[in-house]
XYZ file of C-alpha atoms in Angstrom:
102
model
C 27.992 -8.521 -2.424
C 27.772 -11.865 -4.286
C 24.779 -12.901 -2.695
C 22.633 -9.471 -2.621
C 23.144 -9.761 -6.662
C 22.254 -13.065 -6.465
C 19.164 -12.115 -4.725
C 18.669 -9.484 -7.022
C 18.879 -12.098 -10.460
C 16.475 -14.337 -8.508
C 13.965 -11.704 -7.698
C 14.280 -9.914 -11.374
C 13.879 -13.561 -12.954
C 10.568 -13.901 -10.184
C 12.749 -16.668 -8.610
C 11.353 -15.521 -4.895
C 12.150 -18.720 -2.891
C 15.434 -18.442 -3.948
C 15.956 -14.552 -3.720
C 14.406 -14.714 -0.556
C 17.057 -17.419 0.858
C 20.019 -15.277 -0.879
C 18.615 -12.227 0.579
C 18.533 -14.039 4.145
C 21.939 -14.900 3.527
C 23.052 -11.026 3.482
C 20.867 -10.336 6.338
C 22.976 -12.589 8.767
C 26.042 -11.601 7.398
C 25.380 -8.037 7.626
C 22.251 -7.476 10.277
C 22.799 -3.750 10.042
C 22.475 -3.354 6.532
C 18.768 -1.012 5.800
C 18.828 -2.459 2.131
C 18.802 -5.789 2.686
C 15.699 -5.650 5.116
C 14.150 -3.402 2.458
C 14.652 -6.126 -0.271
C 13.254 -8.755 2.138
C 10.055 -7.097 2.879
C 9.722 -6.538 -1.004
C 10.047 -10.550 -1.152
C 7.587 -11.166 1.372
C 5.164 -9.086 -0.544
C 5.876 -11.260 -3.283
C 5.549 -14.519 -1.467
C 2.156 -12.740 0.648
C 3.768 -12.397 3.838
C 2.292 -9.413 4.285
C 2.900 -8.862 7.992
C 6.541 -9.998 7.809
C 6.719 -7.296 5.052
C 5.518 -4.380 7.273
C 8.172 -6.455 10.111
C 11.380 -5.704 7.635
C 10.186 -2.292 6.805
C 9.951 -1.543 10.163
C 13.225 -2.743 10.834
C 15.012 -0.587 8.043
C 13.662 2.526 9.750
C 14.767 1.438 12.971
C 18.436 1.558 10.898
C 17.612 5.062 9.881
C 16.463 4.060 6.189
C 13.809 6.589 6.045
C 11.043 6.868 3.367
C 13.400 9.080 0.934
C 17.123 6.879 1.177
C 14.614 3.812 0.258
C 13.310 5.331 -3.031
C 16.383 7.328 -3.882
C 18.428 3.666 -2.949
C 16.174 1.254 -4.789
C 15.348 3.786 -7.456
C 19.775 3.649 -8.025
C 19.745 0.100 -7.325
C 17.395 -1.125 -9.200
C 17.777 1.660 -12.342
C 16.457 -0.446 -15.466
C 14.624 -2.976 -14.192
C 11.155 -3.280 -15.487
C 9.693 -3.781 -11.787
C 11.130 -0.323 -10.318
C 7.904 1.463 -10.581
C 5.936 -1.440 -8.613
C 8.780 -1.724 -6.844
C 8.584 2.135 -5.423
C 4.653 1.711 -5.090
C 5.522 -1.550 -2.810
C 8.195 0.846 -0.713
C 5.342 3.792 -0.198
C 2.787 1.229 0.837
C 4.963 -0.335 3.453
C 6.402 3.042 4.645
C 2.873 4.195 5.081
C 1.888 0.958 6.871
C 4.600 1.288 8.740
C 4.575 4.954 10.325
C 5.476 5.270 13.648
C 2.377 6.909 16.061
C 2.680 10.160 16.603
């Protein structure tokens, strides 16, 4: 928990090298969490890793984080912050990139 609000004051201060390591950090320690790859694709977005963005997203699916738990989880999450409306944009985008063939 420490570290994923760490992330989170990195990323809302636009400290992305930093939330991106803290953010890694909560990744290895829990690999199943659908939040934390959601927060890392935001960050690669932010640092124009655009493919490893779409990678994450994908991989938060693949943990059942569908379109809807993303927004209704960030949009809880993140509740205040001035960047939860680019934020939700972002999350559409990469959802959209990110849909599975049918």
């Amino acid at each position: 928990i420490v570290k994923d609000w760490q992330s989170v004051a990195y990323r809302e201060t636009g400290r992305w090298e930093e939330a991106d390591s803290a953010i890694d950090d909560c990744i290895n320690l829990l690999p199943k969490s659908g939040s934390h790859y959601l927060t890392k694709a935001l960050l690669c977005l932010k640092l124009d890793r655009n493919d490893q963005a779409r990678g994450h997203a994908q991989t938060a699916r693949g943990l059942g984080w569908d379109l809807t738990q993303a927004e209704r989880t960030w949009s809880r999450l993140m509740a205040g912050s001035p960047s939860l409306a680019v934020d939700i944009v972002a999350i559409r985008e990469l959802y959209a990139a990110t849909e599975p063939a049918r």
